[in-house]
Every structure is written in structure tokens, then in C-alpha cells.
Coordinates of C-alpha atoms and ligand atoms in Angstrom, one line a residue:
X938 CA -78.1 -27.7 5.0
X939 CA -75.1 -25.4 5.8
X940 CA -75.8 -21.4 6.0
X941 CA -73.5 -19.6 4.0
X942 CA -72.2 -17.4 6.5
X943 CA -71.6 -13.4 4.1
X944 CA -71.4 -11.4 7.1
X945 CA -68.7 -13.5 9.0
X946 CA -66.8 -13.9 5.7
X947 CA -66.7 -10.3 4.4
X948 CA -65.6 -9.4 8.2
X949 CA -62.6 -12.0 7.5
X950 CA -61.7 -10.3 4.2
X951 CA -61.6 -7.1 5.6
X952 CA -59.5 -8.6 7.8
X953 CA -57.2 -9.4 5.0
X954 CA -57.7 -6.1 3.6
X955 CA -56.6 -4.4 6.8
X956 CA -53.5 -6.3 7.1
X957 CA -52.5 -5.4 3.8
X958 CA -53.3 -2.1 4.4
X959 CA -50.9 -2.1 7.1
X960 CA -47.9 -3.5 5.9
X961 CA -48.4 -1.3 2.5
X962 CA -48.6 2.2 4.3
X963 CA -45.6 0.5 6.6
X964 CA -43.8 0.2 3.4
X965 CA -44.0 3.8 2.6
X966 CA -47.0 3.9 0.6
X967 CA -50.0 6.1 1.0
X968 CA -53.3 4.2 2.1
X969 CA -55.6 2.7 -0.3
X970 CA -57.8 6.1 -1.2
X971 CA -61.9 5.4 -3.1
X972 CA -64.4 8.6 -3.4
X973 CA -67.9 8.0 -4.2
X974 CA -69.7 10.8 -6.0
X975 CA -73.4 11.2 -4.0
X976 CA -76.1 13.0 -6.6
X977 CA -79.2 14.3 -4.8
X978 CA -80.4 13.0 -1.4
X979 CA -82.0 9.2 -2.3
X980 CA -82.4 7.7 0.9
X981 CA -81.0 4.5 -0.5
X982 CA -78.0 6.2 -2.2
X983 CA -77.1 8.1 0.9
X984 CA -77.3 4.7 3.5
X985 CA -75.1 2.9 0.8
X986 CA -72.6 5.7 0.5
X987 CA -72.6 6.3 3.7
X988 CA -71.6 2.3 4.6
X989 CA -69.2 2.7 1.9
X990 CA -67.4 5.5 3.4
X991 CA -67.9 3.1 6.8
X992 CA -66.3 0.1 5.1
X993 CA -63.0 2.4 4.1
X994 CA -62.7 3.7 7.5
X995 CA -62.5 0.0 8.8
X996 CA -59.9 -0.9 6.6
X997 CA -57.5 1.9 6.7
X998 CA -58.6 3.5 3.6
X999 CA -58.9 7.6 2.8
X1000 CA -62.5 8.0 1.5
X1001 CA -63.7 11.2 0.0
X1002 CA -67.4 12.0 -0.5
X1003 CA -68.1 14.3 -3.7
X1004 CA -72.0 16.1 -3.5
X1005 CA -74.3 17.7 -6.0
X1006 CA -77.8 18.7 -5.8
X1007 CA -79.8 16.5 -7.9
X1008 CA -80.5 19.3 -10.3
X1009 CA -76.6 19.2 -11.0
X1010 CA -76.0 19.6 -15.1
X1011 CA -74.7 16.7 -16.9
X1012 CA -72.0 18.4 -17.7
X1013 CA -71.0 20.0 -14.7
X1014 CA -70.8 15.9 -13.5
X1015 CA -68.9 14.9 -15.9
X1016 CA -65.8 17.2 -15.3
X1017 CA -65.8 16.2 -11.8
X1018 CA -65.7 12.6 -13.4
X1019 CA -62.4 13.9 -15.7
X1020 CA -60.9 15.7 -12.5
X1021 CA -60.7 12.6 -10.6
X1022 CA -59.9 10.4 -13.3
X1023 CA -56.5 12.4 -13.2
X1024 CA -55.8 12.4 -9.6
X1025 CA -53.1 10.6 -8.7
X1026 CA -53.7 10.6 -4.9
X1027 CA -57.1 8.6 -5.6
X1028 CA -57.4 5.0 -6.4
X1029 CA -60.7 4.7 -7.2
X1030 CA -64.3 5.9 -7.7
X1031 CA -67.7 4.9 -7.7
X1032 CA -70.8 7.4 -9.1
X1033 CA -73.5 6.3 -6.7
X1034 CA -76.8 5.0 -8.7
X1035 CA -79.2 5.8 -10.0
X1036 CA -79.1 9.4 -11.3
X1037 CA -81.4 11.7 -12.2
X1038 CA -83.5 11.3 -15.3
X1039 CA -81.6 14.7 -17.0
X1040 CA -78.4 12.7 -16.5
X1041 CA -77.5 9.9 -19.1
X1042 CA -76.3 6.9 -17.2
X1043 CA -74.1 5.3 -19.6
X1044 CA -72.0 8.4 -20.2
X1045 CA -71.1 8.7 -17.2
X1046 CA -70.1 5.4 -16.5
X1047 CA -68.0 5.4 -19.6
X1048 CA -67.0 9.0 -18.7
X1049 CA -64.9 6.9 -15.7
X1050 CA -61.3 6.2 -16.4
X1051 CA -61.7 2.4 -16.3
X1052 CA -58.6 1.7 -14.1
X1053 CA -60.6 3.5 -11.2
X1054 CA -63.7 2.3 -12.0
X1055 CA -63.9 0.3 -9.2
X1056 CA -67.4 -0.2 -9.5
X1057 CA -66.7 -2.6 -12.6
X1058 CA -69.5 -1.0 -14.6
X1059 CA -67.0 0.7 -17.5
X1060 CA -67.6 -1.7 -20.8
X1061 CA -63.6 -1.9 -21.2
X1062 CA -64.2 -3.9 -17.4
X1063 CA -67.1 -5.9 -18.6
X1064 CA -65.2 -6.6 -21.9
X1065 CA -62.2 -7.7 -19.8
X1066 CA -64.0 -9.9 -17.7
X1067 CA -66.3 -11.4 -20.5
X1068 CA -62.6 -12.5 -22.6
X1069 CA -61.2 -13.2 -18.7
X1070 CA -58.8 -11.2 -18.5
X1071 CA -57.9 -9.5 -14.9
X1072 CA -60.4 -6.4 -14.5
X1073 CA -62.6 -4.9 -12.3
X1074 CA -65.9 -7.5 -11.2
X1075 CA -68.6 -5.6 -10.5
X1076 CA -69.1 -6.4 -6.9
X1077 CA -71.9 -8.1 -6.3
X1078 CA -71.2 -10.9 -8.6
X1079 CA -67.7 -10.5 -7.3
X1080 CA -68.5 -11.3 -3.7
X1081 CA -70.6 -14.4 -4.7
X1082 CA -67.9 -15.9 -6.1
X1083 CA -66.1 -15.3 -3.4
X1084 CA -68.0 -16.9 -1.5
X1085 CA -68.3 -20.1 -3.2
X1086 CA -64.5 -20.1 -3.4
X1087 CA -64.6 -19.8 0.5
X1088 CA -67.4 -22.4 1.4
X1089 CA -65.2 -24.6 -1.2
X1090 CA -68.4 -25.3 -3.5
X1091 CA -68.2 -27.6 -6.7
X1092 CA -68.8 -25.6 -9.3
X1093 CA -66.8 -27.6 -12.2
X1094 CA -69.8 -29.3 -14.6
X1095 CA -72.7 -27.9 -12.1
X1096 CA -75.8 -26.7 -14.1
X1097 CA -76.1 -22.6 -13.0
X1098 CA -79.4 -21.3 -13.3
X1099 CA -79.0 -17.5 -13.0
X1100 CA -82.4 -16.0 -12.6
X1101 CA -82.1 -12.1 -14.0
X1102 CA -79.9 -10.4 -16.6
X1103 CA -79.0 -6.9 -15.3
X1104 CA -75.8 -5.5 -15.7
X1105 CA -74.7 -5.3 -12.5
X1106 CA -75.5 -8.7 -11.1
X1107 CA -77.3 -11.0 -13.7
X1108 CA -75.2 -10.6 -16.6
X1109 CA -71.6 -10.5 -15.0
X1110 CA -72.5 -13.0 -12.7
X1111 CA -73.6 -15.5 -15.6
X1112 CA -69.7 -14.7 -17.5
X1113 CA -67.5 -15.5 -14.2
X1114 CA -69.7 -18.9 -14.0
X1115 CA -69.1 -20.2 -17.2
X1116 CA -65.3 -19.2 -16.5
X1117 CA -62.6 -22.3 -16.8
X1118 CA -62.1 -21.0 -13.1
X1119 CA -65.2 -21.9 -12.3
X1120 CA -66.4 -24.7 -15.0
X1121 CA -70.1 -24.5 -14.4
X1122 CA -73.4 -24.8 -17.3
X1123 CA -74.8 -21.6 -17.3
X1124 CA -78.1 -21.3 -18.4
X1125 CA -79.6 -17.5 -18.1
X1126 CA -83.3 -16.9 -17.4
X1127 CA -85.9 -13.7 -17.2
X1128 CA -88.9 -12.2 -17.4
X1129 CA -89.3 -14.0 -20.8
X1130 CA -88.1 -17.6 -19.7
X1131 CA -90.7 -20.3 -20.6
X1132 CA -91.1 -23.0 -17.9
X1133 CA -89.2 -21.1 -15.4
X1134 CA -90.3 -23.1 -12.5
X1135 CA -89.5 -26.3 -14.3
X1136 CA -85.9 -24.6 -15.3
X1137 CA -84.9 -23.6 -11.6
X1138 CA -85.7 -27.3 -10.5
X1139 CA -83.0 -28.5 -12.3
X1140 CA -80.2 -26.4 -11.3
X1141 CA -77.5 -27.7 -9.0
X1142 CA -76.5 -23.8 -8.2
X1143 CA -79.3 -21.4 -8.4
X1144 CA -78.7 -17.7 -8.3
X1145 CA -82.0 -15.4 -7.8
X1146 CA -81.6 -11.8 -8.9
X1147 CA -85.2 -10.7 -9.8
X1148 CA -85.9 -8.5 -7.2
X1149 CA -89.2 -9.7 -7.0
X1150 CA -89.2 -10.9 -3.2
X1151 CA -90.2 -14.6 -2.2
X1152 CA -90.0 -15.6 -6.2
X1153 CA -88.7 -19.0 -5.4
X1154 CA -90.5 -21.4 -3.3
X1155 CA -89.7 -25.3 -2.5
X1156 CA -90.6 -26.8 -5.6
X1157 CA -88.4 -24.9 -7.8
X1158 CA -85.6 -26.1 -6.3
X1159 CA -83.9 -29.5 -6.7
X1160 CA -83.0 -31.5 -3.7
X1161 CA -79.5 -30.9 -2.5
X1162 CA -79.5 -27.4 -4.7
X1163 CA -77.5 -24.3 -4.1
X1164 CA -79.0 -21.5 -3.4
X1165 CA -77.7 -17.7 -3.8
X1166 CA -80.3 -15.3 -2.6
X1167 CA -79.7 -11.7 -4.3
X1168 CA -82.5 -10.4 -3.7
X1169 CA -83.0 -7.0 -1.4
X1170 CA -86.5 -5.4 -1.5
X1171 CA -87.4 -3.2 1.6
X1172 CA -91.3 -4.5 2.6
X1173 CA -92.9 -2.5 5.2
X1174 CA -92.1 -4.0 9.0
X1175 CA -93.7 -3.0 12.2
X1176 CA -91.3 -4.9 13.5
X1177 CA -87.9 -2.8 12.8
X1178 CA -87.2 0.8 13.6
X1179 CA -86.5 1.7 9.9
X1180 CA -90.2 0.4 9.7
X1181 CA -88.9 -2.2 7.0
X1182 CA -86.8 -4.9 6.4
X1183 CA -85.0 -6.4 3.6
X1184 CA -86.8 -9.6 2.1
X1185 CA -84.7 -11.8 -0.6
X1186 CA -86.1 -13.5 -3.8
X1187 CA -86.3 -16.6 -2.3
X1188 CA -88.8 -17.9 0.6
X1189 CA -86.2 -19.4 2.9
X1190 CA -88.0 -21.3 5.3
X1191 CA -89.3 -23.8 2.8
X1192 CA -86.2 -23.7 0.8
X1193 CA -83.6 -24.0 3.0
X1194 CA -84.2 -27.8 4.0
X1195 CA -83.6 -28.8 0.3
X1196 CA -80.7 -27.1 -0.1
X1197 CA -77.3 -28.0 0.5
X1198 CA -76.0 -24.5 1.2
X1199 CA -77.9 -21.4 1.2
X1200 CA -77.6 -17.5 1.5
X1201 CA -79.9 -15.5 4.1
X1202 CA -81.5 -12.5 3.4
X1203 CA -79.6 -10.1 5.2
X1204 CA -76.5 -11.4 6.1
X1205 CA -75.4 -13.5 2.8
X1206 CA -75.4 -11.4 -0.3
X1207 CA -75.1 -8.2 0.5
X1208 CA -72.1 -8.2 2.9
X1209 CA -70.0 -9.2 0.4
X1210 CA -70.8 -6.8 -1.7
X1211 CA -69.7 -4.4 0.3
X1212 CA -66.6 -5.8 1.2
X1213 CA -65.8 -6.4 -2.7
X1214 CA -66.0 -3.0 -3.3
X1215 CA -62.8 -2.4 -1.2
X1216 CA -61.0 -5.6 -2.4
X1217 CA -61.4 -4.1 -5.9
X1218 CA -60.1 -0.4 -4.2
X1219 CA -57.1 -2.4 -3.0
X1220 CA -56.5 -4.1 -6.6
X1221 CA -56.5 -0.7 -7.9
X1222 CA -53.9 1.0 -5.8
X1223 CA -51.9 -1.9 -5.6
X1224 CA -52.1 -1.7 -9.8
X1225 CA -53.5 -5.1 -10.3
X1226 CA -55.7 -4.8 -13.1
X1227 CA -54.0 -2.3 -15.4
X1228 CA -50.2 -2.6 -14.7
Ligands
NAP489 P1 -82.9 -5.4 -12.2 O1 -82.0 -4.5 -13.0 O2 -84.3 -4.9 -11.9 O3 -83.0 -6.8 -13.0 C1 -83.9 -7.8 -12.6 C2 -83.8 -8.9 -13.6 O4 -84.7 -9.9 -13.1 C3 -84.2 -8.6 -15.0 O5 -83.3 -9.2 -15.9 C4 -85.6 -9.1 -15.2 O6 -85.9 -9.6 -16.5 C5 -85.5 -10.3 -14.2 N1 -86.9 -10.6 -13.7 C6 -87.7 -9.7 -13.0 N2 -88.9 -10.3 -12.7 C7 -88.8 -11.6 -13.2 C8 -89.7 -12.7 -13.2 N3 -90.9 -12.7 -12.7 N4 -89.2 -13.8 -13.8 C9 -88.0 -13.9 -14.4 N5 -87.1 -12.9 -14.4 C10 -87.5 -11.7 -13.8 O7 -82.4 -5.8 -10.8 P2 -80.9 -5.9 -10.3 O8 -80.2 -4.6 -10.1 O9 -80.2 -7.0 -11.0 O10 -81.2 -6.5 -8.8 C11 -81.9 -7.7 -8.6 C12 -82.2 -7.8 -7.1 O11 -80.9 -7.9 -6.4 C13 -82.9 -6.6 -6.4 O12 -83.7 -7.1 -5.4 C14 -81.8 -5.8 -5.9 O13 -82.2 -5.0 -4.8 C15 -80.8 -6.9 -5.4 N6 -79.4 -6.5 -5.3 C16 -78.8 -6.9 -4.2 C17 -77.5 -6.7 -4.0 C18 -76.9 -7.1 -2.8 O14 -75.8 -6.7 -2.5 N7 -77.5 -8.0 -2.0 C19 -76.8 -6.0 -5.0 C20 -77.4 -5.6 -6.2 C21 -78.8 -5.9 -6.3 P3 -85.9 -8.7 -17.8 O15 -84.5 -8.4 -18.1 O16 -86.6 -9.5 -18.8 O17 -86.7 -7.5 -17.4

């Protein structure tokens, strides 16, 4: 079994990232620049921003942070949204999520001009990516293939069994499988799926995004399988000083001897993530996407 390694690999991308960073503000250019619009004070929402804004200072990127109360008007959002979209000294943008109930979700994601929605949640993205055309990946999904890429994994004629259909990991990450790029046999399960158990035994890459924490245990999963562990609920711990920890979909002690590469929970997943987030901040300044 070999440990598929997300924190050492997104610290080698942002590697990457930094180098280019270097040699484009060397050229003349401005740095790479992402805000991230922060409604309300979620706990959750204000860590992740707050990494984010991290993340950008690690690479060389400008970050700006954009507040509002959470009893901010819809509207009042959405002209922020318009006022960056015409920036010109900003790359890119992310709306931090979820939002308040008053606020409708969809409009402002499609309020987001979609060659700074680097975030990859606009449909015109989703659309690209679905027809494969260059686009904004939304980032989870994004890093994962990444990291197969880096850990040179066969996907070509591999049966994928992507367990959850959100649209921000599920659903994208079943499209980029069944990509020529990537040549695997997607099959798509949820909270409807008959014979899950029976399903997830006979995938050669398995890819649990439930959210519903130690989900897969050793006999759902086939003998030399590999294993993609999305999964991030926070479960009490006595044992952190947060006073909880992270726990993935998938029980990785009695996994992990099947498998022929796996993800932990932390330290696969969610790393990259993060670090995808920037690569897609870089594609947009460098004009990428949407030249
Ligand atoms: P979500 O929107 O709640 O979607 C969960 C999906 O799993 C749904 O499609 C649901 O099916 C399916 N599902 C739930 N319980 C199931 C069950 N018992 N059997 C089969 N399918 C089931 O969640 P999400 O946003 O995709 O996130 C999934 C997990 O990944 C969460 O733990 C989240 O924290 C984590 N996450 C981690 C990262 C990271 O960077 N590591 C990033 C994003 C998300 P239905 O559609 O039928 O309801």
C-alpha cells in the first residue's frame, strides 16, 4: 500500500506556483491578486478563509478579504459581486459558502463573472468542463486529479466508483473521470444506490464523498483498490486543542492494507484543495481559461 502523500504534494505545487509567481512579477506584471468575500462569522467559513488568505501570502499573491454581517441584503451582495467582476487589478474571487438562508445561493454564484470565478461553481465553468473544454475545476475535484496525475495512477479502462453527487465534489469529479484524459468507467452512486456495498467492491478507484464519516469499511473495497478519501467531518476529540478532529468517509485502518494507494484523513484530500484554489488564481491572471 503506498500513502498518497496531499500535503507534501500541494507544498511542491505551491512551489511551482511561487516560482511562477516570481518570474511573472520579474517580467513586469503585477502578482497574481484572489479576494474571498466572508458573509457572517461561521467558524468554518472564517478558518477556511482565513487559510485561503494564508495560501496567497505563501505564494506571492495579493489577497483581499471583503466582510458583511450576516444580515447583509441580497442585494447589497450582489453589487459587491458586479464591482469586482470589473476590477481589473483582481484575478479572481471566491464567495465563501454557505450563505445565509435570506440569500439565494445560485444567484450569486451565477452573479460571478465566470472568468474570475475561481471557485469553478459558475454553470458556464461546469458547462466547460462537462464538453472539456479549458475552465475553471472546482477545486476539490481539481486537486484529486492532480494527484493521481502525480502518483502516476492508471486510470485508462479503470471502473470509478464515485460515492456522492454534490456539485462541488461528486458531480465534477465524476465528468473529469470519464474525460479521454483520464479514460476511466464511471459509475455514480448515492443515497439512493441499491447494493452499494456490493457496488464499491468492484471499483478499481473509489472516490468517497458522503460526508458520512467511517462509511467504508474493508469489505467494500476490492483487493488492490484505490482509495480517495473526501471525507471531512469534525467529531468531538479530547485529544486536540480545537476539541475535534477531522474524520474521513472511510475507516482507514482496515482499508488501507487492501488498497494499493490511499488518501489519509487529514493530510490527502484537503491539501490539495487548497492549493488548487491558487493554481486556478494563477490560470486566471495568466488568462488561461478565457483568452
Ligand atoms: P454533500 O453536498 O452533503 O453531498 C453528499 C453526497 O453524498 C450526496 O450526493 C448524498 O446523496 C451522498 N450520500 C450521503 N449519504 C450517503 C449514503 N449513506 N449512501 C450513499 N450516498 C450518500 O457533501 P459534499 O459537499 O459533496 O461533501 C462531501 C464530504 O466531503 C463532506 O464530508 C465534506 O466535508 C467533504 N469535503 C472535503 C473537502 C476537502 O477538501 N477534503 C472539500 C469538500 C468537501 P444524495 O444526493 O442522494 O443526497
Amino acid at each position: 500500500m503506498q500513502l498518497i502523500d496531499g500535503k507534501a504534494t500541494s507544498k511542491a505545487i505551491k512551489a511551482e506556483i511561487k516560482t511562477e509567481v516570481d518570474s511573472l512579477v520579474l517580467a513586469g506584471h503585477r502578482p497574481p491578486h484572489l479576494a474571498a468575500i466572508l458573509v457572517g462569522h461561521d467558524g468554518g467559513s472564517e478558518t477556511y478563509v482565513a487559510y485561503k488568505i494564508k495560501d496567497c501570502e505563501e505564494v506571492g499573491f495579493k489577497s483581499s478579504l471583503v466582510r458583511f454581517e450576516d444580515d447583509v441584503k441580497e442585494e447589497v451582495l450582489l453589487e459587491k459581486i458586479c464591482e469586482l467582476n470589473g476590477d481589473p487589478g483582481l484575478d479572481g474571487f471566491i464567495v465563501q459558502l454557505p450563505l445565509p438562508d435570506h440569500i439565494n445561493e445560485q444567484k450569486v454564484i451565477e452573479t460571478i463573472n465566470p472568468k474570475k470565478d475561481v471557485d469553478g461553481f459558475h454553470p458556464l465553468n461546469v458547462g466547460r468542463t462537462v464538453i472539456g473544454l479549458p475552465s475553471f475545476v472546482s477545486a476539490t475535484p481539481f486537486g484529486i486529479i492532480e494527484l493521481l496525475k502525480r502518483y502516476h495512477i492508471e486510470t485508462s479502462g479503470k471502473h470509478c466508483v464515485v460515492v456522492g453527487r454534490s456539485n462541488i465534489v461528486g458531480r465534477p469529479m465524476s465528468i473529469l473521470m470519464s474525460q479521454k484524459s483520464i479514460n476511466a468507467t464511471v459509475t455514480v452512486a448515492h443515497s439512493r444506490t441499491k447494493d452499494l456495498e456490493t457496488l464499491c467492491a468492484s471499483a478499481d478507484i473509489l472516490i468517497a464523498a458522503l460526508g458520512a464519516p467511517g462509511f467504508i469499511k474493508e469489505h467494500m473495497v476490492k483487493e488492490g483498490a484505490v482509495v480517495i478519501d473526501v471525507g471531512t467531518t469534525r467529531v468531538p476529540s479530547s485529544e486536540t486543542k480545537s476539541g475535534f478532529r477531522l474524520k474521513g468517509d472511510v475507516i482507514f485502518e482496515e482499508v488501507a492494507p487492501k488498497c494499493s494507494y490511499i488518501t489519509p484523513v487529514p493530510g490527502g484530500v484537503g491539501p490539495m484543495t487548497r492549493v488548487s484554489l491558487l493554481s486556478n488564481t494563477l490560470l486566471a491572471a495568466k488568462g488561461n481559461i478565457y483568452s
